[in-house]
Short mmCIF file of C-alpha atoms and ligand atoms in Angstrom, two decimals:
data_model
loop_
_atom_site.label_atom_id
_atom_site.label_comp_id
_atom_site.label_asym_id
_atom_site.label_seq_id
_atom_site.Cartn_x
_atom_site.Cartn_y
_atom_site.Cartn_z
CA MET A 1 -113.52 12.08 -107.39
CA LYS A 2 -114.16 10.55 -110.91
CA ILE A 3 -117.65 11.14 -112.27
CA THR A 4 -118.99 8.72 -115.04
CA THR A 5 -122.07 8.33 -116.93
CA LEU A 6 -121.33 5.33 -118.83
CA ARG A 7 -121.35 1.74 -117.74
CA SER A 8 -118.28 0.72 -120.10
CA GLU A 9 -115.99 3.52 -118.61
CA THR A 10 -117.28 2.79 -115.00
CA THR A 11 -116.62 -0.91 -115.05
CA ALA A 12 -113.41 -0.52 -116.81
CA LYS A 13 -112.07 1.90 -114.08
CA ILE A 14 -113.28 -0.21 -111.10
CA TYR A 15 -111.81 -3.32 -112.69
CA ALA A 16 -108.42 -1.63 -112.84
CA TRP A 17 -108.81 -0.84 -109.17
CA LYS A 18 -109.62 -4.45 -108.43
CA GLU A 19 -106.68 -5.77 -110.63
CA ALA A 20 -104.43 -3.56 -108.54
CA GLY A 21 -105.73 -5.49 -105.41
CA LEU A 22 -107.90 -2.83 -104.07
CA THR A 23 -111.27 -3.69 -102.40
CA VAL A 24 -114.32 -1.78 -103.57
CA GLY A 25 -117.15 -0.57 -101.51
CA PHE A 26 -120.38 0.63 -103.14
CA VAL A 27 -123.25 2.88 -102.05
CA PRO A 28 -126.35 2.89 -104.50
CA THR A 29 -128.55 6.07 -104.12
CA MET A 30 -131.15 8.12 -105.63
CA GLY A 31 -129.56 11.31 -104.76
CA ALA A 32 -130.90 14.02 -102.66
CA LEU A 33 -128.18 13.08 -100.43
CA HIS A 34 -128.43 13.61 -96.75
CA ARG A 35 -126.48 12.49 -93.51
CA GLY A 36 -127.81 8.90 -93.79
CA HIS A 37 -126.51 8.40 -97.26
CA ILE A 38 -123.09 10.01 -96.10
CA SER A 39 -122.91 7.85 -93.22
CA LEU A 40 -122.90 4.86 -95.67
CA ILE A 41 -120.28 6.42 -97.69
CA GLU A 42 -118.14 6.81 -94.39
CA GLU A 43 -118.90 3.24 -93.36
CA ALA A 44 -117.50 2.21 -96.73
CA ARG A 45 -114.65 4.22 -96.48
CA LYS A 46 -113.70 2.44 -93.21
CA THR A 47 -113.63 -0.89 -94.49
CA CYS A 48 -112.80 -0.68 -98.37
CA ASP A 49 -109.66 0.89 -100.19
CA ILE A 50 -112.11 2.41 -102.78
CA VAL A 51 -115.49 3.95 -102.19
CA THR A 52 -117.99 4.21 -104.99
CA CYS A 53 -121.57 5.33 -105.49
CA SER A 54 -124.31 5.71 -107.86
CA ILE A 55 -126.91 8.25 -108.30
CA PHE A 56 -129.98 7.07 -110.33
CA VAL A 57 -133.51 7.85 -109.74
CA ASN A 58 -134.87 4.50 -110.87
CA PRO A 59 -138.16 4.91 -112.74
CA ILE A 60 -139.22 1.44 -112.47
CA GLN A 61 -139.30 1.22 -108.78
CA PHE A 62 -141.79 4.07 -108.47
CA ASN A 63 -145.53 2.78 -108.50
CA ASN A 64 -146.65 6.26 -108.04
CA THR A 65 -145.90 8.87 -111.06
CA SER A 66 -146.17 11.94 -108.81
CA ASP A 67 -143.82 10.43 -106.32
CA LEU A 68 -141.25 9.97 -109.29
CA ASP A 69 -142.03 13.56 -110.66
CA THR A 70 -141.55 15.29 -107.20
CA TYR A 71 -138.66 13.03 -106.12
CA PRO A 72 -136.06 15.84 -105.21
CA LYS A 73 -132.99 16.22 -107.23
CA THR A 74 -129.93 18.21 -105.94
CA ILE A 75 -127.09 16.79 -108.17
CA GLU A 76 -124.62 19.62 -107.70
CA ALA A 77 -124.79 19.40 -104.03
CA ASP A 78 -124.63 15.64 -104.01
CA ILE A 79 -121.47 15.87 -106.05
CA GLU A 80 -119.89 18.09 -103.35
CA LYS A 81 -121.00 16.18 -100.32
CA LEU A 82 -119.43 12.99 -102.05
CA GLU A 83 -116.42 14.70 -102.76
CA ASN A 84 -116.16 15.91 -99.05
CA ALA A 85 -116.86 12.61 -97.72
CA GLY A 86 -113.94 10.82 -99.55
CA CYS A 87 -115.88 8.91 -102.35
CA ASP A 88 -113.63 8.00 -105.19
CA LEU A 89 -116.11 7.58 -107.96
CA VAL A 90 -119.79 8.35 -108.71
CA PHE A 91 -121.68 6.87 -111.49
CA ILE A 92 -124.57 8.99 -112.65
CA PRO A 93 -126.10 7.19 -115.60
CA ASP A 94 -129.42 8.39 -117.44
CA THR A 95 -132.26 6.23 -118.12
CA GLU A 96 -131.27 5.10 -121.47
CA GLU A 97 -127.90 4.00 -120.22
CA MET A 98 -129.45 1.93 -117.55
CA TYR A 99 -132.43 0.55 -119.62
CA PRO A 100 -131.46 0.53 -123.30
CA GLU A 101 -134.20 -2.20 -123.90
CA PRO A 102 -137.70 -2.61 -122.16
CA VAL A 103 -137.29 -4.28 -118.90
CA THR A 104 -138.28 -8.03 -118.66
CA GLU A 105 -136.82 -9.43 -115.52
CA LYS A 106 -139.03 -10.81 -112.99
CA TYR A 107 -137.76 -11.76 -109.65
CA ASP A 108 -139.81 -13.86 -107.03
CA PHE A 109 -138.77 -13.15 -103.46
CA GLY A 110 -141.72 -15.47 -102.21
CA ALA A 111 -143.51 -14.27 -98.94
CA LEU A 112 -141.17 -11.40 -98.33
CA GLU A 113 -142.32 -9.37 -101.27
CA ASN A 114 -145.88 -9.55 -100.69
CA VAL A 115 -146.00 -7.82 -97.37
CA LEU A 116 -145.80 -4.31 -95.88
CA GLU A 117 -144.09 -2.02 -98.55
CA GLY A 118 -144.53 -5.00 -101.21
CA ALA A 119 -148.41 -5.03 -100.58
CA PHE A 120 -148.63 -1.21 -100.63
CA ARG A 121 -146.24 -0.51 -103.62
CA PRO A 122 -147.04 -3.36 -106.31
CA GLY A 123 -143.85 -3.72 -108.40
CA HIS A 124 -141.69 -1.67 -106.33
CA PHE A 125 -139.18 -4.52 -105.21
CA ASN A 126 -139.01 -5.97 -108.59
CA GLY A 127 -137.93 -2.55 -109.81
CA VAL A 128 -135.42 -2.35 -106.83
CA ALA A 129 -133.86 -5.90 -107.70
CA VAL A 130 -133.60 -4.95 -111.44
CA VAL A 131 -131.79 -1.88 -110.76
CA VAL A 132 -129.50 -3.09 -108.14
CA LYS A 133 -128.64 -6.28 -109.90
CA ARG A 134 -127.57 -4.13 -113.07
CA LEU A 135 -125.58 -1.58 -110.73
CA PHE A 136 -123.77 -4.58 -109.09
CA ASP A 137 -122.69 -5.98 -112.33
CA ILE A 138 -121.40 -2.54 -113.38
CA MET A 139 -119.86 -1.64 -110.11
CA ILE A 140 -118.47 -4.99 -109.40
CA PRO A 141 -118.35 -4.28 -105.51
CA ASP A 142 -116.72 -6.38 -102.84
CA MET A 143 -119.18 -4.89 -100.30
CA ALA A 144 -122.33 -2.93 -100.72
CA PHE A 145 -123.81 -0.71 -97.83
CA PHE A 146 -127.64 -0.18 -97.28
CA GLY A 147 -129.40 1.72 -94.71
CA GLU A 148 -131.75 -0.06 -92.37
CA LYS A 149 -134.43 2.55 -92.83
CA ASP A 150 -135.49 0.59 -95.82
CA TYR A 151 -135.62 -2.61 -93.78
CA GLN A 152 -137.43 -4.81 -96.20
CA GLN A 153 -135.42 -3.57 -99.13
CA LEU A 154 -132.33 -4.70 -97.23
CA LEU A 155 -133.80 -8.01 -96.95
CA ILE A 156 -134.76 -8.12 -100.44
CA ILE A 157 -131.16 -7.17 -101.61
CA LYS A 158 -130.04 -10.20 -99.32
CA ALA A 159 -132.12 -12.60 -101.07
CA LEU A 160 -131.18 -11.27 -104.68
CA VAL A 161 -127.58 -11.62 -103.79
CA LEU A 162 -128.24 -15.41 -102.57
CA HIS A 163 -130.50 -16.09 -105.42
CA ASP A 164 -128.34 -14.77 -108.33
CA ASN A 165 -125.18 -15.88 -106.27
CA ILE A 166 -123.59 -12.50 -106.52
CA PRO A 167 -120.29 -12.22 -104.91
CA VAL A 168 -120.64 -9.22 -102.76
CA GLU A 169 -121.18 -8.76 -98.97
CA ILE A 170 -124.11 -6.81 -98.04
CA VAL A 171 -123.55 -4.55 -95.12
CA PRO A 172 -126.67 -3.11 -93.11
CA CYS A 173 -125.95 0.21 -91.51
CA PRO A 174 -128.23 1.75 -88.74
CA ILE A 175 -130.71 4.62 -89.29
CA ILE A 176 -129.57 7.98 -88.98
CA ARG A 177 -132.05 10.13 -87.47
CA GLU A 178 -132.51 13.82 -86.83
CA LYS A 179 -131.98 15.31 -83.22
CA ASP A 180 -135.84 14.95 -82.76
CA GLY A 181 -135.94 11.46 -83.98
CA LEU A 182 -137.13 11.72 -87.50
CA ALA A 183 -135.49 9.13 -89.73
CA MET A 184 -133.43 11.00 -92.32
CA SER A 185 -134.98 10.69 -95.95
CA SER A 186 -134.76 12.50 -99.08
CA ARG A 187 -138.48 12.85 -99.07
CA ASN A 188 -138.51 14.94 -95.68
CA THR A 189 -137.36 17.77 -97.84
CA ARG A 190 -140.98 17.76 -99.43
CA LEU A 191 -142.62 18.26 -95.86
CA SER A 192 -144.17 21.63 -94.96
CA GLU A 193 -142.92 23.44 -91.84
CA ASN A 194 -146.01 22.27 -89.85
CA GLU A 195 -145.53 18.86 -91.15
CA ARG A 196 -142.00 18.61 -90.41
CA THR A 197 -142.72 19.64 -86.88
CA VAL A 198 -145.24 16.95 -86.27
CA ALA A 199 -143.08 14.26 -88.19
CA PRO A 200 -141.18 13.01 -84.96
CA PHE A 201 -144.51 11.53 -83.80
CA ILE A 202 -143.73 8.49 -85.99
CA TYR A 203 -140.50 7.58 -84.19
CA ASN A 204 -141.82 8.53 -80.64
CA THR A 205 -144.80 6.05 -81.19
CA LEU A 206 -142.43 3.46 -82.37
CA CYS A 207 -140.31 3.85 -79.34
CA LYS A 208 -143.32 3.95 -77.05
CA ALA A 209 -144.62 0.80 -78.88
CA ALA A 210 -141.15 -1.06 -78.30
CA GLU A 211 -141.23 -0.41 -74.61
CA MET A 212 -144.51 -2.37 -74.43
CA GLY A 213 -142.89 -5.50 -76.06
CA LYS A 214 -142.28 -7.30 -72.60
CA THR A 215 -145.48 -6.22 -71.03
CA HIS A 216 -148.25 -6.45 -73.71
CA THR A 217 -149.35 -8.75 -76.24
CA ILE A 218 -148.68 -8.45 -79.91
CA GLU A 219 -152.18 -7.39 -80.45
CA GLN A 220 -152.27 -5.10 -77.67
CA ILE A 221 -149.04 -3.16 -79.02
CA VAL A 222 -150.51 -3.16 -82.65
CA SER A 223 -153.87 -1.94 -81.64
CA TRP A 224 -152.41 0.80 -79.41
CA GLY A 225 -150.07 1.97 -82.21
CA GLU A 226 -152.74 1.86 -84.94
CA ALA A 227 -155.12 3.86 -82.55
CA GLN A 228 -152.33 6.54 -81.88
CA PHE A 229 -152.11 7.21 -85.78
CA ASN A 230 -155.79 6.93 -86.41
CA ASN A 231 -156.44 9.50 -83.64
CA ASN A 232 -153.89 11.80 -85.15
CA ASP A 233 -155.35 13.91 -88.04
CA ASN A 234 -152.01 14.69 -89.57
CA PHE A 235 -151.31 11.25 -90.59
CA LYS A 236 -152.86 8.49 -92.62
CA LEU A 237 -151.57 5.21 -91.47
CA GLU A 238 -150.75 2.41 -94.25
CA TYR A 239 -149.50 -0.11 -91.69
CA PHE A 240 -148.21 -0.52 -88.11
CA GLN A 241 -146.76 -4.10 -87.69
CA ILE A 242 -144.87 -6.29 -85.92
CA ALA A 243 -142.88 -8.90 -88.02
CA ASP A 244 -140.09 -11.43 -87.82
CA ASN A 245 -136.74 -10.00 -89.03
CA ILE A 246 -136.08 -12.63 -91.78
CA GLU A 247 -139.15 -12.75 -94.00
CA LEU A 248 -141.02 -9.93 -92.36
CA GLN A 249 -144.12 -12.13 -91.63
CA PRO A 250 -146.60 -10.95 -88.93
CA VAL A 251 -145.54 -12.31 -85.54
CA VAL A 252 -148.36 -14.21 -83.70
CA ASN A 253 -146.49 -15.79 -80.83
CA LYS A 254 -144.33 -13.66 -78.89
CA LYS A 255 -142.09 -16.53 -77.32
CA LYS A 256 -141.13 -17.81 -80.87
CA SER A 257 -139.74 -14.50 -81.97
CA ASP A 258 -137.17 -12.77 -79.46
CA ASN A 259 -136.05 -10.34 -82.03
CA ALA A 260 -138.66 -8.80 -84.17
CA ARG A 261 -139.10 -5.49 -85.96
CA LEU A 262 -141.78 -3.19 -85.53
CA LEU A 263 -142.39 -1.32 -88.96
CA VAL A 264 -144.59 1.70 -89.91
CA ALA A 265 -145.62 3.48 -93.14
CA ALA A 266 -147.81 6.50 -93.13
CA TRP A 267 -148.63 9.60 -95.14
CA LEU A 268 -148.05 12.96 -93.70
CA GLY A 269 -149.71 15.21 -96.03
CA LYS A 270 -148.42 14.30 -99.58
CA VAL A 271 -145.45 12.47 -98.20
CA ARG A 272 -145.35 8.81 -97.59
CA LEU A 273 -142.82 8.23 -94.51
CA ILE A 274 -141.39 5.01 -93.30
CA ASP A 275 -139.63 3.86 -90.14
CA ASN A 276 -138.86 0.78 -87.99
CA VAL A 277 -137.13 -0.19 -84.74
CA ASP A 278 -136.26 -3.34 -82.96
CA ILE A 279 -138.71 -4.79 -80.62
CA ASN A 280 -137.73 -7.46 -77.98
CA PHE A 281 -140.07 -9.50 -75.93
O1 LIG B 1 -132.69 3.03 -101.31
C1 LIG B 1 -132.54 3.67 -102.60
O2 LIG B 1 -132.13 4.74 -102.56
C2 LIG B 1 -132.93 2.81 -103.74
O3 LIG B 1 -133.97 1.90 -103.62
C3 LIG B 1 -131.68 2.11 -104.51
C4 LIG B 1 -131.34 0.94 -103.49
C5 LIG B 1 -130.62 3.02 -104.85
C6 LIG B 1 -132.09 1.30 -105.81
O4 LIG B 1 -132.70 2.33 -106.50
#
């Protein structure tokens, strides 16, 4: 596996592969890799001749400095995991390489960027869009793979690709879960032993609420879900919402939205966790 740190050498190498007629898959990450990330590499391996990855903890997408400071970093283990998974190239730039000048780009994703994560993490999606656009310019992928755990991010990336006319296919990949249902996340390593034990409550509550889809109103499901979290001292709920799966606007009329998404964000101690499931009516 080739490891690069400079934009120019990365693009030159990938360009040579593309000139030779090979298709390039790309998995952008912030490191602290777990099985969820590796499943994206494996998916890319199935469909592309060359698999590339990036590891860059993008400072401009963190709206909370302590989250940035405590974001787990496991670079040696990450490189080993990527090598074992059959990744061909990993790009590991520093901040200066990605942002040599102050960032001025401002994206407008309309209604999609102001709800859920966008409402609770101001500036987050602009930071994601800026870095992903730059990474796409450097990695020139034919296909890029994103996990559905960050469901709103996936929709933002799709909107970015449309808006900037970027010739890349975005491939959504299913959430990978621990045996007890907890969605895999790099932030899970920051949970205490006790927090880790109670964390599956999030997915269990989502599943129970999704089962209510055919028998209860939206309002009943949402109030039930909110009550579960509010009655559980371990968690501090930010949102528990049912949204359409295109612009993530709140669903009011069940009949109009057969396929919606049930999304949650909650603090467990000092760790903010998100998760989502499909809900059908
Ligand atoms: O999902 C992530 O890990 C990040 O948001 C991404 C897409 C790598 C951009 O920094």
